[in-house]
Coordinates of C-alpha atoms in Angstrom, one line a residue:
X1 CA 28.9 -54.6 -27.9
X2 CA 31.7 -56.6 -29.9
X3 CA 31.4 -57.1 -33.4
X4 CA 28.6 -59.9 -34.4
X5 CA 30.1 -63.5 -35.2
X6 CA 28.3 -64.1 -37.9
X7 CA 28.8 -60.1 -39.6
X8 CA 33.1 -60.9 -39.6
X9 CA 31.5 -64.7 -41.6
X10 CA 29.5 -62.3 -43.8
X11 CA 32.4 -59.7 -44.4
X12 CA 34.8 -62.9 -45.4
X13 CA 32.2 -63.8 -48.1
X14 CA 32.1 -60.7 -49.4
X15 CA 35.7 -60.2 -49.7
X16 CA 36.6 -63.5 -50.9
X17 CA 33.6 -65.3 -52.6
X18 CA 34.3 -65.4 -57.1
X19 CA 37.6 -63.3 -56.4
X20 CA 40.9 -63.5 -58.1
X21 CA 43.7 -64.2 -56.0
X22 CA 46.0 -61.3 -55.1
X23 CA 49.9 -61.1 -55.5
X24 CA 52.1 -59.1 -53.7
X25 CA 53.0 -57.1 -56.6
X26 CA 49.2 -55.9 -57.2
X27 CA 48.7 -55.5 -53.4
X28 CA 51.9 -53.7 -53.4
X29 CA 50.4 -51.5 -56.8
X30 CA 46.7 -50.7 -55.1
X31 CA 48.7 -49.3 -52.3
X32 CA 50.2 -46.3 -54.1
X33 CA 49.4 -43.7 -56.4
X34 CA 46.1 -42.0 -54.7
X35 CA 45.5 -38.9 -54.3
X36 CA 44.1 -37.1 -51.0
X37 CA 40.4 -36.3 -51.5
X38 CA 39.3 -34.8 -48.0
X39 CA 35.5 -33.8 -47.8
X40 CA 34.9 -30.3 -49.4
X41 CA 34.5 -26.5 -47.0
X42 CA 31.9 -26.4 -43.8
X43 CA 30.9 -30.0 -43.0
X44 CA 28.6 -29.2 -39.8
X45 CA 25.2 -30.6 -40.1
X46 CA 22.6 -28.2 -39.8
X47 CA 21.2 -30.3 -37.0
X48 CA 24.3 -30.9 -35.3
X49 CA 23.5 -28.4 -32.4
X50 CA 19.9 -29.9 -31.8
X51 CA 21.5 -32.9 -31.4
X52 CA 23.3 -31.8 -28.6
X53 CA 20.9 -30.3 -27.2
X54 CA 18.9 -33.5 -27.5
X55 CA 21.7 -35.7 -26.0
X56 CA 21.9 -33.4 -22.9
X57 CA 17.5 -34.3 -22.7
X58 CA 19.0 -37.6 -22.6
X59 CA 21.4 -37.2 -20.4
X60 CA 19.4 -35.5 -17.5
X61 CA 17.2 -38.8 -17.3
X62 CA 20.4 -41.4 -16.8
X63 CA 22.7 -39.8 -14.5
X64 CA 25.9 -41.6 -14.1
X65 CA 25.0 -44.4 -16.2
X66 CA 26.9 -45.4 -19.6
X67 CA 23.9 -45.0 -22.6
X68 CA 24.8 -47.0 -26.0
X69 CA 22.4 -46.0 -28.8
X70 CA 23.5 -48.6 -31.9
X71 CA 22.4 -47.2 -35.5
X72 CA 21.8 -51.3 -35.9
X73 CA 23.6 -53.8 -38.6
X74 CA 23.2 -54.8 -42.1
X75 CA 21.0 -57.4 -42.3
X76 CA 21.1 -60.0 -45.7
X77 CA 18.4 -60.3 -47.7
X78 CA 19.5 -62.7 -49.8
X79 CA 23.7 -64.5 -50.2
X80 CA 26.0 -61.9 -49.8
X81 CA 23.6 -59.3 -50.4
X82 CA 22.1 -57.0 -47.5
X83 CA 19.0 -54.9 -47.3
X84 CA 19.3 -51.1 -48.2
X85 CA 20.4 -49.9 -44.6
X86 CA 18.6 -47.1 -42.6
X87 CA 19.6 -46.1 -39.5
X88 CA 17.9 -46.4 -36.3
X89 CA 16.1 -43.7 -35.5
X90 CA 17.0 -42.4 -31.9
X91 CA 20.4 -43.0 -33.1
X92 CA 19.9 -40.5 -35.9
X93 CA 17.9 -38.1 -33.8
X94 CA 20.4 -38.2 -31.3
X95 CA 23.5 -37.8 -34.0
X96 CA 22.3 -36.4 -37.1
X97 CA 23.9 -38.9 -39.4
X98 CA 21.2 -40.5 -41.4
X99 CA 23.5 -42.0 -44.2
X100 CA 23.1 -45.8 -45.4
X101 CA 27.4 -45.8 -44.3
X102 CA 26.3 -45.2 -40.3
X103 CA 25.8 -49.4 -40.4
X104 CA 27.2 -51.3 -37.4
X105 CA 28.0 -47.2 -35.6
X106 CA 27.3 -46.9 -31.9
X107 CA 26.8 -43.8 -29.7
X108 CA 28.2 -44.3 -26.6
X109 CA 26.7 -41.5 -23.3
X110 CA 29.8 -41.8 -21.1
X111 CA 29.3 -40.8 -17.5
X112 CA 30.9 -37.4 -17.0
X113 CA 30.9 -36.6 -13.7
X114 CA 29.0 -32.7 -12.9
X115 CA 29.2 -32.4 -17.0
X116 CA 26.4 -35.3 -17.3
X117 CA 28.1 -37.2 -20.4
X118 CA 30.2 -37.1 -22.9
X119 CA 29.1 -38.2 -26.2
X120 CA 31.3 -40.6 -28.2
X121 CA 30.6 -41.8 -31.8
X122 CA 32.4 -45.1 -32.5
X123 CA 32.5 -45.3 -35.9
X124 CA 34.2 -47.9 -38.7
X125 CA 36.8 -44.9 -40.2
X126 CA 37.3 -44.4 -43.9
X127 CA 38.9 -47.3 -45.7
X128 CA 42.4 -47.1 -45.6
X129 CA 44.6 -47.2 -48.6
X130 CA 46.8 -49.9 -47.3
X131 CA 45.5 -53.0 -47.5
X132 CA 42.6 -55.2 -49.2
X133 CA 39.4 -53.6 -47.6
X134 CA 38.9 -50.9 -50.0
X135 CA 38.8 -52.4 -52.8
X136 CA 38.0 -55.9 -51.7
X137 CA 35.4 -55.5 -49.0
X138 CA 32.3 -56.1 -50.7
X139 CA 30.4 -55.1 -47.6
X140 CA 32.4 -51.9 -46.6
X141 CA 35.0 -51.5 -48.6
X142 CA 35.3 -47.9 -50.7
X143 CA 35.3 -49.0 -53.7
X144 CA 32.6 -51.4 -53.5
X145 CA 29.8 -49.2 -51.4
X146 CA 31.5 -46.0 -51.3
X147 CA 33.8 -43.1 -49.2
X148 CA 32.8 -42.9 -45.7
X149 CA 34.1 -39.9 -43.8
X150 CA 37.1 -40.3 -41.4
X151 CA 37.1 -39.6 -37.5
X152 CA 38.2 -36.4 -37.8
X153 CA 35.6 -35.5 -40.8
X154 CA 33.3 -37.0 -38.6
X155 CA 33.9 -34.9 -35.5
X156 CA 33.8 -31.9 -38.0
X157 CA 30.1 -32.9 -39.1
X158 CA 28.8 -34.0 -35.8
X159 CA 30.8 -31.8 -33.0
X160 CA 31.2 -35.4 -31.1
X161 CA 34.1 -36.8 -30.5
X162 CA 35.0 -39.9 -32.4
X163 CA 36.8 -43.1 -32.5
X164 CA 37.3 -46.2 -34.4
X165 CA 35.0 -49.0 -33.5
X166 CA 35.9 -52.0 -31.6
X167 CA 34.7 -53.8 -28.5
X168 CA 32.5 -51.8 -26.1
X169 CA 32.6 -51.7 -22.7
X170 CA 29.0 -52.8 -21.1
X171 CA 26.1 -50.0 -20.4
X172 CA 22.5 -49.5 -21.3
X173 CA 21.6 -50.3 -24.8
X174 CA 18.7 -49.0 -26.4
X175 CA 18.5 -51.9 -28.0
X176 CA 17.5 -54.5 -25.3
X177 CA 17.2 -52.1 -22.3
X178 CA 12.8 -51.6 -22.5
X179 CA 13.0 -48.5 -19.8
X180 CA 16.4 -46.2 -22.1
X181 CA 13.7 -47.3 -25.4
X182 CA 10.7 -45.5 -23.7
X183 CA 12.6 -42.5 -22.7
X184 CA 14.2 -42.3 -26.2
X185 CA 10.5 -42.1 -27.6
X186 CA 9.0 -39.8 -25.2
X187 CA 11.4 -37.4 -25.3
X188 CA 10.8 -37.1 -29.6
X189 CA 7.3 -36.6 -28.6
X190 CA 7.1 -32.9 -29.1
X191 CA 8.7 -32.0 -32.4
X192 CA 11.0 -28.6 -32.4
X193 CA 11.0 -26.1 -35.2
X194 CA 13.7 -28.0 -37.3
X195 CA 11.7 -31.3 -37.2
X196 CA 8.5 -29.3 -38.0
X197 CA 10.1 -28.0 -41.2
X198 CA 11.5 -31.3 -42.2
X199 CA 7.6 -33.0 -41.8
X200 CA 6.6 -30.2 -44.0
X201 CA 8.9 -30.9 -46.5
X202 CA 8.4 -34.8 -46.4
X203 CA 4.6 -33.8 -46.9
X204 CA 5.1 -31.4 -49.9
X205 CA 6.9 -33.8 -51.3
X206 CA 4.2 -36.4 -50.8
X207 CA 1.8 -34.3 -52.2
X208 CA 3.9 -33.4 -55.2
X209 CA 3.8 -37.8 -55.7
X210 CA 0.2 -37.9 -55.4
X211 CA 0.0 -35.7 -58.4
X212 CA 2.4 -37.5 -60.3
X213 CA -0.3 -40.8 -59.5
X214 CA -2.9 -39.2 -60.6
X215 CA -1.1 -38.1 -64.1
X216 CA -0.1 -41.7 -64.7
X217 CA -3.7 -43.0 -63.9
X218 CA -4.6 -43.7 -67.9
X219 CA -0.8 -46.2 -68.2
X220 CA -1.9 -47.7 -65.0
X221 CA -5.5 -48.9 -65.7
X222 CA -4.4 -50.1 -68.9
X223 CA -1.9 -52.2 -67.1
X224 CA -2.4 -56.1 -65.8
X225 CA -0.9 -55.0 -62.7
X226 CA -1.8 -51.2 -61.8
X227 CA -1.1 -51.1 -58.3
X228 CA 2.1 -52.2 -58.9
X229 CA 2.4 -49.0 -61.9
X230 CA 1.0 -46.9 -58.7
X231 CA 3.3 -48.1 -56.5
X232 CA 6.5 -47.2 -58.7
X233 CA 5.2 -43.9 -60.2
X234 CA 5.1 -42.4 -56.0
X235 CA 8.5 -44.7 -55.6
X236 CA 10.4 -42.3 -58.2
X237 CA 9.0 -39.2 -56.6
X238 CA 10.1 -40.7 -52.8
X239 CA 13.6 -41.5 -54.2
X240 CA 14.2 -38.9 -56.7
X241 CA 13.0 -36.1 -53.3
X242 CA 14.3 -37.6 -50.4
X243 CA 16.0 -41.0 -49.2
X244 CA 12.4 -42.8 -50.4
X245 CA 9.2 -43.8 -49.3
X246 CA 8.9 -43.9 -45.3
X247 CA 6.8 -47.1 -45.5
X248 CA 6.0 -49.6 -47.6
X249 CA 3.3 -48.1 -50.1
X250 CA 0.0 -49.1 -49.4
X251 CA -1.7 -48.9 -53.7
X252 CA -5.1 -50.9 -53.1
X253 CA -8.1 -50.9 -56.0
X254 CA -11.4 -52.6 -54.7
X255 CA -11.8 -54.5 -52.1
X256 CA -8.1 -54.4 -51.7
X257 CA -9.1 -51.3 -50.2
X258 CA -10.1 -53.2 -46.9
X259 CA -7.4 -54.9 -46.1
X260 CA -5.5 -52.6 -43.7
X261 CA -2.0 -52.7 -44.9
X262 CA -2.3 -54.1 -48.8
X263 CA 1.3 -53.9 -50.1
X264 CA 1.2 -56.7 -52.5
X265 CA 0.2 -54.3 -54.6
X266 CA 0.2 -56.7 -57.5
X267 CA -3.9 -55.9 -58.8
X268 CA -5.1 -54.2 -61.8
X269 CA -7.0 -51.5 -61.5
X270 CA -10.9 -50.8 -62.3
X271 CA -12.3 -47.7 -63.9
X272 CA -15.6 -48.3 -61.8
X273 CA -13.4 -49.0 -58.7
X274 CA -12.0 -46.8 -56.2
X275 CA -7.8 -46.6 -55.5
X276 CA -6.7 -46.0 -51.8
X277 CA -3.6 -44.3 -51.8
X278 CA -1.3 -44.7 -48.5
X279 CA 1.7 -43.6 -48.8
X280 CA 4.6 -40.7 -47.9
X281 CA 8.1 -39.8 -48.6
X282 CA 10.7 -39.8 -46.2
X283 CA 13.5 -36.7 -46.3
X284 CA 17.1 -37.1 -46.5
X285 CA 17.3 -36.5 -43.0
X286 CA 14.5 -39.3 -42.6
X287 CA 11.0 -37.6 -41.7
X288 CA 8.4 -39.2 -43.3
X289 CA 5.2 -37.9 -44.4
X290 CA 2.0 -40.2 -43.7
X291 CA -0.7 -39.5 -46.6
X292 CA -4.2 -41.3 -48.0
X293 CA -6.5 -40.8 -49.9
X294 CA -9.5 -42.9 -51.8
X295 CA -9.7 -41.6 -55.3
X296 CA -12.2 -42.6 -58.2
X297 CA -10.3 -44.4 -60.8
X298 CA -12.9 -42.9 -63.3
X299 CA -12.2 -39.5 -61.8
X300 CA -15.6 -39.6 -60.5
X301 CA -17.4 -40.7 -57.5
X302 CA -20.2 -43.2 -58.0
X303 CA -23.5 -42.4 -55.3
X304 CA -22.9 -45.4 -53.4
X305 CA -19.0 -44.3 -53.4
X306 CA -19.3 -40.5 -52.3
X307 CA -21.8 -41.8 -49.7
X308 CA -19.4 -43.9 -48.2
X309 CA -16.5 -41.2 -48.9
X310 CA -18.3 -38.3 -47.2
X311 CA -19.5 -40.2 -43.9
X312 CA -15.4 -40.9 -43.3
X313 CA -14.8 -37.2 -44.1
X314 CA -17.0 -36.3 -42.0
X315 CA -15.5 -38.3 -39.0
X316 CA -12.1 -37.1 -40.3
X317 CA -13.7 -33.6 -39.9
X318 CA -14.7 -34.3 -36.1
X319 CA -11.4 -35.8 -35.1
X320 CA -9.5 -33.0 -36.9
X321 CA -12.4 -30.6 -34.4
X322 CA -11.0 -32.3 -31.4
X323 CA -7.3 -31.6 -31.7
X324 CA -5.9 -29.1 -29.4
X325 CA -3.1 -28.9 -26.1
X326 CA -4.4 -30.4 -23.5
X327 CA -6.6 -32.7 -25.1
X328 CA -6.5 -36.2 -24.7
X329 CA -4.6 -38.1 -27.1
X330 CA -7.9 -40.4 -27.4
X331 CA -10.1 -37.7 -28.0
X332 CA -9.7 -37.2 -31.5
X333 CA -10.4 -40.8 -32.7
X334 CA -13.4 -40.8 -30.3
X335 CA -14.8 -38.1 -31.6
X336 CA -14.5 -39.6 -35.2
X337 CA -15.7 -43.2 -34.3
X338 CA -19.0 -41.4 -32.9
X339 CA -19.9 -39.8 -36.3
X340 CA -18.8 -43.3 -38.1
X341 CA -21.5 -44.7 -35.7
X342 CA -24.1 -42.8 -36.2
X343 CA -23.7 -43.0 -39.7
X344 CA -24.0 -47.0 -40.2
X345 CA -26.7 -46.5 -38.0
X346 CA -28.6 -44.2 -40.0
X347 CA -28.0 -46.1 -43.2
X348 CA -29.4 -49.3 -41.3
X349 CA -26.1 -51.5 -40.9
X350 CA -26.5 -50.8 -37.0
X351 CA -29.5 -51.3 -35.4
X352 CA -27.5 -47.8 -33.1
X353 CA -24.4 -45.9 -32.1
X354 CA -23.9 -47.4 -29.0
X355 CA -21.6 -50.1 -27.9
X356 CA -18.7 -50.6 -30.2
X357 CA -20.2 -53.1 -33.1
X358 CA -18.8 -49.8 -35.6
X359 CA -15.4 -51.6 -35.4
X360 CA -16.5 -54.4 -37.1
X361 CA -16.2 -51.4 -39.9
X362 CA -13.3 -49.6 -38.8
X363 CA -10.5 -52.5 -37.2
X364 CA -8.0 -49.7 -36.1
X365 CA -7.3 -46.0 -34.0
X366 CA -7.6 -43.1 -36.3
X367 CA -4.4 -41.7 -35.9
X368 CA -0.5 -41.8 -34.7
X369 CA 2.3 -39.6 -33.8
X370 CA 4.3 -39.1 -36.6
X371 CA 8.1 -38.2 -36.9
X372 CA 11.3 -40.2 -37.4
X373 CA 9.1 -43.2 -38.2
X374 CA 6.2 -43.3 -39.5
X375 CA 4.5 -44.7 -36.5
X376 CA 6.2 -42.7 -34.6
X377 CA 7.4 -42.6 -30.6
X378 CA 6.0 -46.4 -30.5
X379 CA 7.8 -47.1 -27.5
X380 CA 6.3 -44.8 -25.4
X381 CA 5.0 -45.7 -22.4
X382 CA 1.1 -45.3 -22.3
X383 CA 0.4 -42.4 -19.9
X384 CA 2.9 -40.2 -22.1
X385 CA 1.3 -41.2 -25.1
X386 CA -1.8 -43.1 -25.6
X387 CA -3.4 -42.1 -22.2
X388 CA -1.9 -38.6 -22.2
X389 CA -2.7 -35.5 -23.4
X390 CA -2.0 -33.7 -26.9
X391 CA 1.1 -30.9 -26.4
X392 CA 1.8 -28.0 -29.1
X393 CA 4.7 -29.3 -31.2
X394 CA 3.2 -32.8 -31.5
X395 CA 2.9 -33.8 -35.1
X396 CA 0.1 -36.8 -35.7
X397 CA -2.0 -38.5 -38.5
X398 CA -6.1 -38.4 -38.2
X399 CA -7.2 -41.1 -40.4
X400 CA -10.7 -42.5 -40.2
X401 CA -11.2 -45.2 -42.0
X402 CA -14.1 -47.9 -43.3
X403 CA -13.2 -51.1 -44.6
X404 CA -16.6 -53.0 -45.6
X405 CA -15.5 -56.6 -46.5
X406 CA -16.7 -57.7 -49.9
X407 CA -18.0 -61.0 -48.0
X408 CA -19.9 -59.7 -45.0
X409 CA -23.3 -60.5 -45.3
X410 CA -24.1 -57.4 -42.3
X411 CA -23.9 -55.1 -45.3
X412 CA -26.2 -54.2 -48.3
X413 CA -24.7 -55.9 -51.8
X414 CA -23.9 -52.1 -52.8
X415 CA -21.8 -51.3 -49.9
X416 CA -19.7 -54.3 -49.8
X417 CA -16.1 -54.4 -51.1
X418 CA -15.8 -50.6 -50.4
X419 CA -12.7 -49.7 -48.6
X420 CA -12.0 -45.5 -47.8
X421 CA -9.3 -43.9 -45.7
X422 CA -8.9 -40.2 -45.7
X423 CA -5.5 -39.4 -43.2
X424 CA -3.9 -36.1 -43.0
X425 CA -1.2 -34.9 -41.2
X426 CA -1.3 -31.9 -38.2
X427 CA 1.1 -30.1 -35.8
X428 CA -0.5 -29.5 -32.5
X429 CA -0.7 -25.5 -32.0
X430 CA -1.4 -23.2 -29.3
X431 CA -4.3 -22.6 -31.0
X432 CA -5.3 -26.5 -31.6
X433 CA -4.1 -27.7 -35.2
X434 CA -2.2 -27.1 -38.1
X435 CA -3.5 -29.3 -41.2
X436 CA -0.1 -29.8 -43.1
X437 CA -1.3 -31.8 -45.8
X438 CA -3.6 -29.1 -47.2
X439 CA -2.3 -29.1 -50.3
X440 CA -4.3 -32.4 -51.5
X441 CA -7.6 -32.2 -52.2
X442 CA -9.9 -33.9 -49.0
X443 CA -14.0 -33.5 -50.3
X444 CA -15.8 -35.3 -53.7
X445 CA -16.4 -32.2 -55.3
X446 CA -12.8 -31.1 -55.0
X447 CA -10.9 -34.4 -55.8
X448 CA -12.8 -34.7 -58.9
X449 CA -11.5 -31.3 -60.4
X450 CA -8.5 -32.0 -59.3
X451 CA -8.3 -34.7 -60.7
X452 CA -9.8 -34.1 -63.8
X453 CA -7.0 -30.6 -64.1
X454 CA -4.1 -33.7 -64.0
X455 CA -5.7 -35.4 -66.2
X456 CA -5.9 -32.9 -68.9
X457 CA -2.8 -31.4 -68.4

C-alpha cells in the first residue's frame, strides 16, 4: 500500500499554497534552538493488552497470510482542507490508538512462523526538527496539526513494534479483501468487560446530553431554527465528554419525525409538536452510545400523542422481553412488530395483524449491534449476525419505531404527521438483558416529570 498520488499533490498544497519563500538562513534558524519534550511517565494504553489479545483472535483465522488493517486517509472536504479524521475501527480495536494523528497508519499481521504473527505498526514518526515539514506541512506538520508521538513512544503505548511508513509489501487488506472485513466484524461481536465499561460510559454521557436538551427546550422553541439549537446544545456535551457525537444527530420536530434519518435539522420547533431525539456520544476511545427518545415540546403528551407513544413502548417492552443467549437475533424485533400490529389493527388502520402491511408504519428492524460504530459489526456475515443467535456480551439497540406520514391518506387526520422512536441500549446477560440506558425516562407519565424537574431547575 504506497502512498496515494493524489495525498503527496495534497501535501504539496498544503505546504506551499499563500507561503513566503524560505531562505537558507531562516531554514538554517528553525533548525536549532528546541528543546527535547519526550511524552510524560507511563504511556501504555489501558487497552493495550486487549489488543493483543484481540490481534492473536485475528491471527488464529489467517495462518500464514500477511493481514494489513489501514486506519484510512484524510479525505478533503473542501481546498486544502480535510474532514476531522477518525480512525477505522478494526484498526483501532485492533491497536488502541484512536487519535485524529493515526491518518494514513497501517497495521501490518506479518506471518510468524509457530508464533502466528507479528504485529507491526507503520506509522508517519514525529516531525523532525530538520527540515520544512514541521512547521510548513499544513497537513502533518507539528506545528500546523500538532506532536505526534515517535516510534519508540509509540512502541511504549502500544507494545507493537513500530516503523516509519513507506511502501508495503502486498497482503490482505481489510480494506478491499470482503472475507478479512467479515472476520474483523464477527470477531467484535461479543463485547469484553473493557468495551462494556466504555458503552456505559458513552451512554451516561448521552444521558447527561439529553438533560442538557431538555434544559435548553424554552431558547430553542423560541428560535427560527430549533433543531438546529437541539442539535448543538447535545454537540457540546458529545465534544466537551468524549471525541463527539457517534453519528450524525438525528433533532426532528413534527413530521420530521418520520423521516428515518432527519439530519437537516434546520426546523423550528412546535410547542404542540413532538421532538425525536436520536442521538449518542462517542468516548475518547470511540464507543458510541445509540439513544432516542420522542418528547413533548410542551412537556406534555397530547391524547392522540401518548396513544401513539405507548403502543411503541409497548413493542419496545416486548422486544426488550425477548432478549436473552441463545435467542435469535430476529426474535426481538419480531416480537415488537407483532404488538405494533395488533395495535394499528385495533385502532382500525389495519383491517389485522397478519401479513406485514405494519411496515408501511414501521420501514426498518428494531434494533442493531452496537460497539465501535454505531451500527456496529455491519460486515458480518449473516448466519453470525442477522440469522444467528444473541450471545452474553453482545451489546444492541431495541428501537421500535412508527413513522405515520403526514400525507398518507391510510391514516385518520389525527394520526398523521406523528413520528415516535423509543431505542435503548442492552448488554446481553446470562440472565437475558441489561437495559444500560435506564437512566432516561422511557413511559408518558415519567417523561413529563422529568421533564418538567429540568425545566424548573
Amino acid at each position: 500500500m504506497n502512498e496515494p498520488a493524489n495525498e503527496s499533490a495534497a501535501t504539496a498544497l498544503r505546504t506551499v499554497s499563500h507561503d513566503l519563500p524560505i531562505t537558507p538562513e531562516f531554514e538554517r534558524f528553525m533548525a536549532g534552538g528546541w528543546a527535547a519534550t519526550p511524552l510524560p511517565g507511563d504511556i501504555r494504553l489501558p487497552v493495550a493488552d486487549l489488543a493483543a489479545a484481540r490481534r492473536a483472535k485475528l491471527s488464529a483465522r489467517f495462518p500464514g497470510e500477511r493481514l494489513l488493517v489501514p486506519a484510512g486517509e484524510l479525505t478533503v472536504r473542501s481546498n486544502d482542507c480535510d474532514h476531522r479524521f477518525r480512525p477505522h475501527s478494526a484498526y483501532a480495536w485492533l491497536t488502541g490508538l484512536t487519535g485524529e494523528e493515526q491518518a494514513g497508519h497501517v497495521l501490518v499481521m506479518e506471518p510468524d512462523g509457530p508464533r502466528g504473527h507479528e504485529a507491526v505498526l507503520h506509522l508517519r514518526p514525529r516531525s523532525p526538527r530538520v527540515g520544512e515539514e514541521f512547521y510548513r506541512d499544513r497537513r502533518y506538520g507539528e506545528f500546523w496539526v500538532g506532536r505526534r508521538p515517535d516510534l519508540a513512544e509509540a512502541e511504549r503505548m502500544t507494545g507493537i513494534r513500530c516503523t516509519a511508513l513507506g511502501s508495503l509489501p502486498p497482503g490482505r487488506d481489510a480494506s478491499t479483501d470482503a472475507e478479512l472485513a467479515s472476520v474483523l466484524s464477527e470477531l467484535r461481536l461479543v463485547k469484553d468487560a473493557w468495551e462494556v465499561e466504555q458503552l456505559q460510559l458513552a451512554v451516561d454521557h448521552t444521558a447527561a446530553g439529553f438533560e442538557d436538551v431538555v434544559r435548553a427546550l424554552p431558547r430553542a422553541l423560541a428560535h427560527p431554527r430549533g433543531e438546529r439549537w437541539i442539535e448543538g446544545v447535545f454537540g457540546l456535551r458529545a465534544r466537551a465528554e468524549g471525541n463527539g457525537t457517534g453519528y450524525e444527530t438525528i433533532a426532528a420536530s413534527g413530521a420530521h419525525a418520520c423521516v428515518l434519518h432527519w439530519i437537516r435539522n434546520d426546523g423550528p420547533l412546535n410547542p404542540d409538536e413532538l421532538l425525536l431525539l436520536d442521538a449518542g456520544v462517542e468516548t475518547d476511545t470511540l464507543y458510541t452510545a445509540d439513544i432516542t427518545r420522542t418528547l413533548p415540546l410542551s412537556g406534555r403528551f397530547s391524547p392522540v400523542q401518548r396513544q401513539v407513544y405507548e403502543l411503541v413502548l409497548a413493542a419496545q417492552e416486548a422486544g426488550i422481553v425477548a432478549l436473552k443467549p441463545g435467542a435469535s437475533f430476529r426474535d426481538f424485533h419480531r416480537a415488537g412488530m407483532r404488538v405494533i400490529a395488533e395495535g394499528l389493527a385495533e385502532w382500525g388502520v389495519l383491517a389485522d395483524a397478519e401479513g406485514d402491511f405494519h411496515r408501511r408504519y414501521t420501514l426498518c428492524s428494531s434494533g442493531h449491534m452496537l460497539g465501535l460504530d454505531v451500527h456496529d459489526c455491519a460486515q458480518a456475515r449473516a448466519d453470525a449476525y442477522l440469522d444467528g443467535v444473541l450471545e452474553e456480551g453482545q451489546v444492541l439497540t431495541v428501537e421500535p419505531g412508527l413513522y405515520l406520514q403526514p400525507d398518507d391518506e391510510t391514516l385518520p387526520p389525527e394520526l398523521r404527521g406523528i413520528g415516535v422512536r423509543i431505542e435503548d441500549d442492552l448488554v446481553i446477560t446470562a440472565e437475558g438483558a441489561q437495559l444500560m440506558s435506564g437512566a432516561l425516562p422511557r413511559t408518558p407519565d415519567a417523561i413529563e416529570a422529568w421533564m418538567g424537574e429540568l425545566l424548573e431547575g
